[in-house]
Coordinates of C-alpha atoms and ligand atoms in Angstrom, one line a residue:
M1 CA -17.3 4.8 -23.6
T2 CA -16.4 2.5 -20.7
E3 CA -19.3 2.0 -18.2
P4 CA -18.7 3.8 -14.9
S5 CA -17.1 1.5 -12.4
T6 CA -19.5 -0.7 -10.5
L7 CA -17.5 -0.2 -7.3
E8 CA -20.2 0.6 -4.7
Q9 CA -19.8 4.1 -3.3
S10 CA -20.1 3.3 0.4
R11 CA -17.8 2.7 3.3
L12 CA -17.8 -0.9 4.6
L13 CA -15.7 -2.7 7.2
R14 CA -16.0 -6.4 6.5
T15 CA -13.0 -7.6 8.5
P16 CA -11.0 -6.3 11.4
L17 CA -8.2 -4.1 9.9
P18 CA -6.0 -5.1 8.4
G19 CA -7.9 -8.1 7.0
P20 CA -6.3 -11.5 6.5
R21 CA -5.3 -11.0 2.8
S22 CA -3.8 -7.6 3.6
Q23 CA -1.8 -9.2 6.5
E24 CA -0.5 -11.9 4.1
L25 CA 0.6 -9.2 1.6
M26 CA 2.2 -7.1 4.3
A27 CA 4.3 -10.0 5.4
R28 CA 5.4 -10.5 1.8
K29 CA 6.1 -6.7 1.5
V30 CA 8.3 -6.7 4.6
A31 CA 10.3 -9.7 3.2
A32 CA 10.6 -8.2 -0.3
V33 CA 10.4 -4.4 -0.2
S34 CA 12.9 -2.0 1.4
Q35 CA 11.5 -0.7 4.7
G36 CA 12.6 2.7 3.3
V37 CA 9.4 2.6 1.4
A38 CA 6.7 2.9 4.2
T39 CA 2.9 2.9 3.8
T40 CA 0.3 5.1 5.4
M41 CA -2.4 2.4 5.5
P42 CA -1.9 -1.3 6.5
V43 CA -4.3 -2.5 3.8
F44 CA -3.6 -3.4 0.2
A45 CA -5.8 -1.9 -2.6
A46 CA -7.8 -4.1 -5.0
R47 CA -10.0 -1.5 -6.8
A48 CA -10.7 2.2 -6.6
A49 CA -13.3 4.5 -8.2
G50 CA -15.1 7.7 -7.3
G51 CA -14.5 8.4 -3.6
I52 CA -13.9 4.8 -2.6
V53 CA -10.8 2.5 -2.4
E54 CA -11.6 -1.2 -1.9
D55 CA -9.0 -3.4 -0.3
V56 CA -8.1 -7.1 -1.0
D57 CA -10.4 -8.2 1.9
G58 CA -13.5 -6.4 0.5
N59 CA -13.3 -3.4 2.9
R60 CA -14.2 -0.1 1.4
F61 CA -12.5 3.1 2.4
I62 CA -13.6 6.7 1.8
D63 CA -10.7 8.3 0.0
L64 CA -9.6 11.7 1.3
G65 CA -6.1 11.4 -0.2
S66 CA -6.4 10.7 -4.0
G67 CA -3.1 8.9 -3.8
I68 CA -1.5 12.2 -2.6
A69 CA -3.5 14.6 -4.9
V70 CA -3.2 12.5 -8.1
T71 CA -6.5 11.0 -8.9
T72 CA -8.3 14.4 -9.1
V73 CA -10.7 13.2 -11.7
G74 CA -11.2 9.9 -9.8
S75 CA -9.4 6.6 -10.0
S76 CA -9.9 4.9 -13.4
A77 CA -12.1 7.7 -14.7
A78 CA -14.0 6.4 -17.8
R79 CA -12.3 8.7 -20.3
V80 CA -8.9 8.0 -18.9
V81 CA -9.5 4.2 -19.1
D82 CA -10.6 4.4 -22.7
A83 CA -7.8 6.7 -23.8
V84 CA -5.1 4.6 -22.2
A85 CA -6.7 1.3 -23.5
D86 CA -6.7 2.7 -27.1
Q87 CA -3.1 3.9 -26.8
V88 CA -1.8 0.7 -25.2
A89 CA -3.2 -1.2 -28.2
A90 CA -1.6 1.3 -30.7
F91 CA 1.9 1.5 -29.2
T92 CA 3.3 1.7 -25.7
H93 CA 6.6 3.5 -26.4
T94 CA 8.8 4.7 -29.1
C95 CA 10.7 7.4 -27.1
F96 CA 9.7 10.9 -28.1
M97 CA 13.4 11.7 -28.7
V98 CA 13.6 8.9 -31.3
T99 CA 10.3 8.7 -33.1
P100 CA 8.0 11.5 -31.8
Y101 CA 4.2 11.1 -31.6
E102 CA 1.2 13.5 -31.6
G103 CA 0.1 12.9 -27.9
Y104 CA 3.1 14.6 -26.5
V105 CA 2.6 17.7 -28.7
A106 CA -1.1 17.8 -27.9
V107 CA -0.3 17.8 -24.2
A108 CA 2.1 20.7 -24.7
E109 CA -0.6 22.6 -26.7
Q110 CA -3.1 22.1 -23.9
L111 CA -0.6 23.2 -21.2
A112 CA 0.1 26.4 -23.2
R113 CA -3.7 27.0 -23.2
L114 CA -4.3 26.2 -19.6
T115 CA -1.3 27.7 -17.7
P116 CA -1.6 31.4 -16.7
G117 CA -0.7 34.1 -19.2
D118 CA -1.3 34.5 -22.9
H119 CA 2.3 34.8 -23.9
E120 CA 4.0 32.3 -26.2
K121 CA 4.9 29.2 -24.3
R122 CA 6.8 25.9 -24.7
T123 CA 6.6 22.7 -22.7
A124 CA 8.9 19.7 -21.9
L125 CA 7.5 16.5 -20.4
F126 CA 9.0 14.3 -17.8
N127 CA 8.0 11.4 -15.4
S128 CA 7.8 12.6 -11.8
G129 CA 7.3 15.9 -10.0
S130 CA 10.9 15.9 -8.7
E131 CA 12.3 15.4 -12.2
A132 CA 10.3 18.3 -13.6
V133 CA 11.4 20.6 -10.7
E134 CA 15.0 19.7 -11.5
N135 CA 14.5 20.5 -15.1
A136 CA 12.9 23.8 -14.3
V137 CA 16.1 24.7 -12.5
K138 CA 18.2 23.5 -15.4
I139 CA 16.2 25.6 -17.8
A140 CA 16.3 28.7 -15.5
R141 CA 20.1 28.3 -15.2
S142 CA 20.6 27.9 -18.9
F143 CA 18.5 31.0 -19.7
T144 CA 20.0 33.3 -17.0
G145 CA 23.5 32.1 -17.0
K146 CA 23.3 32.2 -13.2
D147 CA 23.5 29.4 -10.6
A148 CA 21.6 30.1 -7.3
V149 CA 18.2 28.8 -6.5
V150 CA 16.0 30.2 -3.7
V151 CA 13.3 28.1 -2.0
F152 CA 11.3 28.6 1.2
D153 CA 10.8 27.3 4.7
H154 CA 8.5 24.3 4.8
A155 CA 9.0 23.7 1.0
Y156 CA 8.7 20.2 -0.5
H157 CA 10.1 19.8 -4.0
G158 CA 11.1 16.1 -4.2
R159 CA 13.5 13.3 -3.2
T160 CA 16.2 13.4 -6.0
N161 CA 19.5 15.0 -5.0
L162 CA 18.8 18.5 -6.2
T163 CA 15.2 18.5 -5.0
M164 CA 16.2 17.0 -1.6
A165 CA 18.4 20.1 -1.2
M166 CA 15.3 22.2 -2.1
T167 CA 13.0 20.4 0.3
A168 CA 13.0 21.8 3.8
K169 CA 12.2 19.0 6.1
N170 CA 15.0 16.6 7.3
M171 CA 13.0 13.6 8.5
P172 CA 12.1 11.5 6.6
Y173 CA 13.2 13.1 3.3
K174 CA 16.9 14.1 3.8
H175 CA 18.2 12.4 6.9
G176 CA 21.4 10.5 6.1
F177 CA 21.2 11.2 2.4
G178 CA 23.6 14.1 1.9
P179 CA 25.7 15.7 0.8
F180 CA 23.2 17.8 -1.1
A181 CA 23.4 19.9 -4.3
G182 CA 24.9 23.3 -3.7
E183 CA 23.7 26.8 -4.5
V184 CA 20.3 26.3 -2.9
Y185 CA 19.2 29.0 -0.4
R186 CA 16.2 29.1 1.9
A187 CA 14.0 32.2 2.5
P188 CA 11.2 32.7 5.0
M189 CA 7.7 31.8 3.9
S190 CA 4.5 33.7 4.5
Y191 CA 2.7 31.6 7.0
P192 CA -0.3 33.6 8.2
F193 CA -1.2 31.3 11.1
R194 CA 2.3 31.5 12.6
D195 CA 3.4 35.0 11.4
A196 CA 2.9 38.0 13.6
A197 CA -0.4 39.7 12.7
E198 CA 1.3 42.7 11.2
I199 CA 3.2 40.5 8.6
D200 CA 0.9 40.8 5.6
G201 CA 1.8 39.5 2.2
K202 CA 3.9 42.5 1.2
L203 CA 5.9 42.6 4.4
A204 CA 6.5 38.8 4.2
A205 CA 7.7 39.2 0.6
A206 CA 10.0 42.1 1.7
R207 CA 11.4 39.9 4.5
A208 CA 12.2 37.2 1.9
T209 CA 13.7 39.5 -0.8
S210 CA 15.8 41.4 1.7
L211 CA 17.3 38.1 2.8
I212 CA 17.8 37.1 -0.8
E213 CA 19.5 40.4 -1.6
T214 CA 21.9 40.2 1.4
Q215 CA 22.7 36.5 1.4
V216 CA 22.5 35.5 -2.2
G217 CA 22.5 38.5 -4.5
A218 CA 20.1 38.9 -7.4
E219 CA 23.0 38.9 -9.8
N220 CA 23.8 35.3 -8.7
L221 CA 20.2 34.1 -8.6
A222 CA 18.7 32.0 -11.5
A223 CA 15.3 31.1 -10.0
V224 CA 12.9 31.5 -7.1
V225 CA 10.9 28.2 -6.8
I226 CA 7.8 28.2 -4.7
E227 CA 4.6 26.2 -4.1
P228 CA 1.7 28.6 -4.4
V229 CA 0.0 26.5 -1.7
Q230 CA 2.6 24.5 0.1
G231 CA 1.8 20.8 0.1
E232 CA 3.8 18.5 2.3
G233 CA 4.8 21.6 4.4
G234 CA 1.3 21.9 5.8
F235 CA -1.1 23.3 3.2
I236 CA 0.2 26.8 3.9
V237 CA -1.6 29.4 1.9
P238 CA 0.6 32.5 1.8
A239 CA -0.9 35.9 2.7
P240 CA -2.6 37.8 -0.2
G241 CA 0.0 39.8 -2.1
F242 CA 3.0 37.6 -1.1
L243 CA 3.3 35.7 -4.4
S244 CA 2.6 38.7 -6.5
A245 CA 5.3 40.8 -4.7
L246 CA 7.8 38.0 -5.1
A247 CA 7.0 37.6 -8.8
E248 CA 7.4 41.3 -9.3
W249 CA 10.7 41.3 -7.5
C250 CA 11.9 38.4 -9.8
R251 CA 10.8 40.3 -12.9
A252 CA 12.7 43.4 -11.8
N253 CA 15.8 41.4 -11.1
D254 CA 16.0 39.0 -14.1
V255 CA 15.2 36.0 -11.8
I256 CA 13.0 33.2 -13.2
F257 CA 9.8 32.8 -11.0
V258 CA 9.0 29.1 -10.9
A259 CA 5.6 27.9 -9.6
D260 CA 5.8 24.3 -8.3
E261 CA 2.2 23.4 -8.9
V262 CA 2.9 19.6 -8.6
Q263 CA 0.4 19.3 -5.7
S264 CA -1.7 22.5 -6.1
G265 CA -2.2 22.4 -9.8
F266 CA -4.6 20.8 -12.3
G267 CA -7.9 21.9 -10.8
R268 CA -7.1 20.9 -7.2
T269 CA -7.7 24.4 -5.8
G270 CA -10.7 25.3 -7.9
T271 CA -8.6 27.0 -10.7
W272 CA -6.4 25.2 -13.1
F273 CA -3.4 26.5 -11.2
A274 CA -3.2 27.9 -7.7
V275 CA -1.2 31.0 -8.7
E276 CA -4.4 32.2 -10.4
H277 CA -5.9 33.1 -7.0
D278 CA -3.2 35.8 -6.7
D279 CA -3.2 36.8 -10.4
V280 CA 0.4 35.8 -10.8
V281 CA 1.8 34.7 -14.2
P282 CA 4.9 32.6 -13.5
D283 CA 7.8 32.4 -15.9
L284 CA 7.7 28.6 -15.5
V285 CA 5.0 26.3 -14.1
V286 CA 5.7 22.7 -13.0
S287 CA 2.8 20.2 -13.2
A288 CA 2.6 16.6 -12.2
K289 CA 0.4 14.4 -10.0
G290 CA -3.2 15.3 -11.1
I291 CA -2.1 15.9 -14.8
A292 CA -2.6 12.3 -15.9
G293 CA -5.0 10.6 -13.5
G294 CA -2.3 8.3 -12.0
L295 CA -0.1 7.6 -14.9
P296 CA 3.4 9.0 -14.4
L297 CA 3.7 12.4 -16.1
S298 CA 5.1 15.8 -15.3
A299 CA 5.7 19.0 -17.2
V300 CA 7.6 22.2 -17.2
T301 CA 5.7 24.9 -19.1
G302 CA 6.6 28.5 -19.6
R303 CA 7.9 31.5 -21.5
A304 CA 9.1 30.4 -25.0
D305 CA 12.3 32.5 -24.7
V306 CA 13.2 30.8 -21.4
M307 CA 12.3 27.2 -22.5
D308 CA 14.0 27.6 -25.8
A309 CA 17.3 28.9 -24.3
V310 CA 18.4 25.3 -23.8
H311 CA 20.5 23.8 -26.6
P312 CA 18.9 21.1 -28.8
G313 CA 19.1 17.8 -27.0
G314 CA 19.7 19.4 -23.6
L315 CA 16.4 18.1 -22.1
G316 CA 14.8 14.7 -22.2
G317 CA 14.8 11.2 -20.9
T318 CA 13.8 7.8 -22.1
Y319 CA 10.2 7.8 -20.8
G320 CA 9.4 11.6 -20.5
G321 CA 6.0 12.2 -22.1
N322 CA 5.3 8.4 -22.4
P323 CA 2.4 7.9 -24.9
L324 CA 0.1 6.2 -22.4
A325 CA 0.6 9.1 -19.9
C326 CA 0.0 11.6 -22.6
A327 CA -3.2 9.9 -23.7
A328 CA -4.3 9.9 -20.0
A329 CA -3.5 13.6 -19.6
L330 CA -5.6 14.6 -22.6
A331 CA -8.5 12.6 -21.2
V332 CA -8.0 14.2 -17.7
I333 CA -8.2 17.7 -19.3
E334 CA -11.3 16.7 -21.2
T335 CA -12.9 15.3 -18.0
I336 CA -12.2 18.3 -15.9
E337 CA -13.8 20.6 -18.6
A338 CA -16.8 18.3 -19.5
E339 CA -17.7 17.7 -15.8
D340 CA -16.9 21.3 -14.7
L341 CA -14.7 19.9 -11.9
L342 CA -13.2 23.4 -11.1
T343 CA -16.6 24.4 -9.9
R344 CA -16.9 21.1 -8.0
A345 CA -13.5 21.8 -6.3
R346 CA -14.9 25.1 -5.0
A347 CA -18.0 23.4 -3.7
I348 CA -15.9 20.8 -1.9
E349 CA -13.9 23.8 -0.4
E350 CA -17.1 25.3 1.0
R351 CA -18.3 22.0 2.5
L352 CA -15.0 21.0 4.1
L353 CA -14.1 24.5 5.4
G354 CA -17.7 24.9 6.9
R355 CA -17.6 21.5 8.7
L356 CA -14.0 22.0 9.9
R357 CA -14.6 25.5 11.2
D358 CA -17.6 24.2 13.1
L359 CA -15.3 21.6 14.7
Q360 CA -12.7 24.2 15.4
A361 CA -15.2 26.3 17.3
S362 CA -15.6 23.6 19.9
D363 CA -12.1 22.1 19.9
P364 CA -9.2 24.4 20.8
R365 CA -6.7 21.8 19.6
I366 CA -7.6 22.8 16.0
G367 CA -5.5 26.0 15.7
D368 CA -6.2 26.7 12.1
V369 CA -8.4 25.6 9.2
R370 CA -7.2 26.6 5.8
G371 CA -6.7 25.8 2.1
R372 CA -8.3 26.2 -1.3
G373 CA -10.6 24.0 -3.3
A374 CA -10.2 20.3 -2.5
M375 CA -6.8 21.1 -0.8
I376 CA -8.0 21.7 2.8
A377 CA -6.3 21.2 6.1
A378 CA -6.6 21.5 9.9
E379 CA -3.5 22.3 11.9
F380 CA -3.4 20.9 15.4
V381 CA -1.8 22.7 18.4
D382 CA -1.4 22.5 22.1
P383 CA -4.2 24.9 23.2
A384 CA -2.2 26.2 26.1
T385 CA 0.9 27.2 24.2
G386 CA -0.1 27.2 20.5
D387 CA 2.9 24.9 19.8
P388 CA 2.4 22.3 17.0
D389 CA 0.9 19.0 18.3
G390 CA 1.8 16.2 15.9
A391 CA 0.7 13.5 18.4
V392 CA -3.0 14.6 18.1
A393 CA -2.9 14.8 14.3
K394 CA -1.4 11.3 14.3
A395 CA -4.0 9.9 16.7
V396 CA -6.9 11.5 14.8
A397 CA -5.6 10.2 11.5
A398 CA -5.1 6.7 12.9
Y399 CA -8.6 6.6 14.3
A400 CA -10.0 7.6 10.9
H401 CA -8.0 4.9 9.3
S402 CA -9.4 2.3 11.7
Q403 CA -12.9 3.4 10.7
G404 CA -12.4 3.2 7.0
V405 CA -11.4 6.7 6.1
I406 CA -8.1 7.4 4.3
T407 CA -6.6 10.6 5.6
L408 CA -3.1 12.0 5.3
T409 CA -1.0 14.1 7.6
C410 CA 1.5 16.7 6.6
G411 CA 3.4 19.7 8.0
T412 CA 6.9 20.4 9.2
W413 CA 5.9 19.2 12.6
G414 CA 3.5 16.5 11.3
N415 CA 0.6 18.3 13.0
V416 CA -1.6 18.9 10.0
I417 CA -4.4 16.7 8.7
R418 CA -5.0 17.3 5.0
F419 CA -8.0 16.6 2.9
L420 CA -7.4 15.8 -0.8
P421 CA -10.5 14.0 -2.0
P422 CA -11.0 13.2 -5.6
L423 CA -13.3 15.8 -7.2
S424 CA -15.6 12.9 -8.2
I425 CA -16.4 12.1 -4.6
S426 CA -20.1 12.6 -3.5
D427 CA -21.2 15.0 -0.8
E428 CA -22.6 12.0 1.1
L429 CA -19.2 10.4 1.4
L430 CA -17.6 13.7 2.3
D431 CA -20.1 14.2 5.1
E432 CA -19.7 10.7 6.3
A433 CA -15.9 11.1 6.4
L434 CA -16.3 14.3 8.4
D435 CA -18.7 12.5 10.8
V436 CA -15.9 9.9 11.4
L437 CA -13.4 12.8 11.9
T438 CA -15.8 14.3 14.5
T439 CA -15.9 11.0 16.4
A440 CA -12.1 10.8 16.1
L441 CA -11.7 14.2 17.8
E442 CA -14.0 13.1 20.6
E443 CA -12.1 9.8 21.0
T444 CA -8.7 11.5 21.2
K445 CA -9.7 14.1 23.8
Ligands
LIG501 N1 6.7 19.2 -5.6 C1 4.9 20.5 -4.5 O1 4.1 17.9 -3.6 C2 5.3 15.4 -4.3 C3 5.5 13.4 -2.0 C4 5.2 12.2 -1.3 P1 7.2 13.4 -7.2 N2 4.6 15.4 -3.1 C5 4.3 14.1 -2.5 C6 6.5 11.5 -0.8 O2 6.5 11.3 0.4 O3 7.3 11.2 -1.6 C7 5.8 16.8 -4.7 C8 5.1 18.0 -4.4 C9 5.6 19.2 -4.8 C10 7.3 18.1 -6.0 C11 6.9 16.9 -5.6 C12 7.7 15.7 -6.1 O4 6.9 14.9 -6.9 O5 6.3 13.0 -8.3 O6 6.9 12.7 -5.9 O7 8.6 13.3 -7.5

């Protein structure tokens, strides 16, 4: 097997940020790349491994983003590197729809084993999270013969036309890009930090389903699509019982329950899929991001009767289930199991929640600390009013960036800092990143 990367696992600032090479590359980026594609960090990556990203000037950053929840097993994890290298030498592409290959089928078999429920399942593979969400809707429509789709406040499902319609937030995702696909309806989410105290999971679900019944009609509704822990919307963990009540309502009304686990899936929250925390068995599960360690791959997995309702040839695409991505996915699954990374995600949860709750106790700007596994967030508020405070989150994240820590913000009001470290990060690096965050909070008071 490939030797573990020699990239030193320590934070190092060798130049002022951004360094000279990054500045040169940024000038080229501005001249060559659409400004529509913006970057969080002003530095360009040269190498990454474990919990560290090294830039082109030799600066080393602690990675609390995993490329937005993708490199869960670490960047260039040894098994992934080997599997992809072997596959690239054998063949890079034939198109599964032309000359199929084993890797695709093997990934589908693994997804049948790993997704919740022991019923018969089928899978179809795609490239991006958005593409898989779109296909889940196509499949639900084909099976039910119905059109409408229900999504939730704060939802993020992608940037293609249908998934833009499904995404809640206007800026930057939708602004100026309409008209959007029709038959998409939005229901209220369970948001424990902002809901009134008496709104428990059951009541929040009743609030949503009564709106669906009055404004959409179950007889028109093909699918309810929900992120079990909302990602871009602010790492919102719904109240216990919310997801199970929704799933039950779907079952009773012949509506397909789709879990968009693009961000929350594949070990991120300490279980293979986040719905497991609520004992929910979705009809369809959407995977992407963490599934293939950074190679583009996504999947829809679910009930065989639903998945097989589509006519032969109705699903596909040139690259869906590309052989390199499939080889990577099989290696990711092997790595998560061999290195017991689900347990590691739960240990990271304990560490991050503990440190963040300590910070919250002495800083009233941190209104809420929440999340599961290695998907943890702090929501910033104006202490006087409780209103979302995006400016503080932005300032804290910017300070962390300047000190060599990659952090991402999220949330409908941009007031949430999220922590998505690779599960291969060391405790030392996590602690050091939280020390930087502690200073960032002091510096922004
Ligand atoms: N569903 C739950 O989190 C992608 C978006 C980053 P794609 N989230 C990161 C950005 O600004 O574009 C996401 C998600 C959930 C679907 C998607 C879409 O996945 O692979 O980005 O298409």
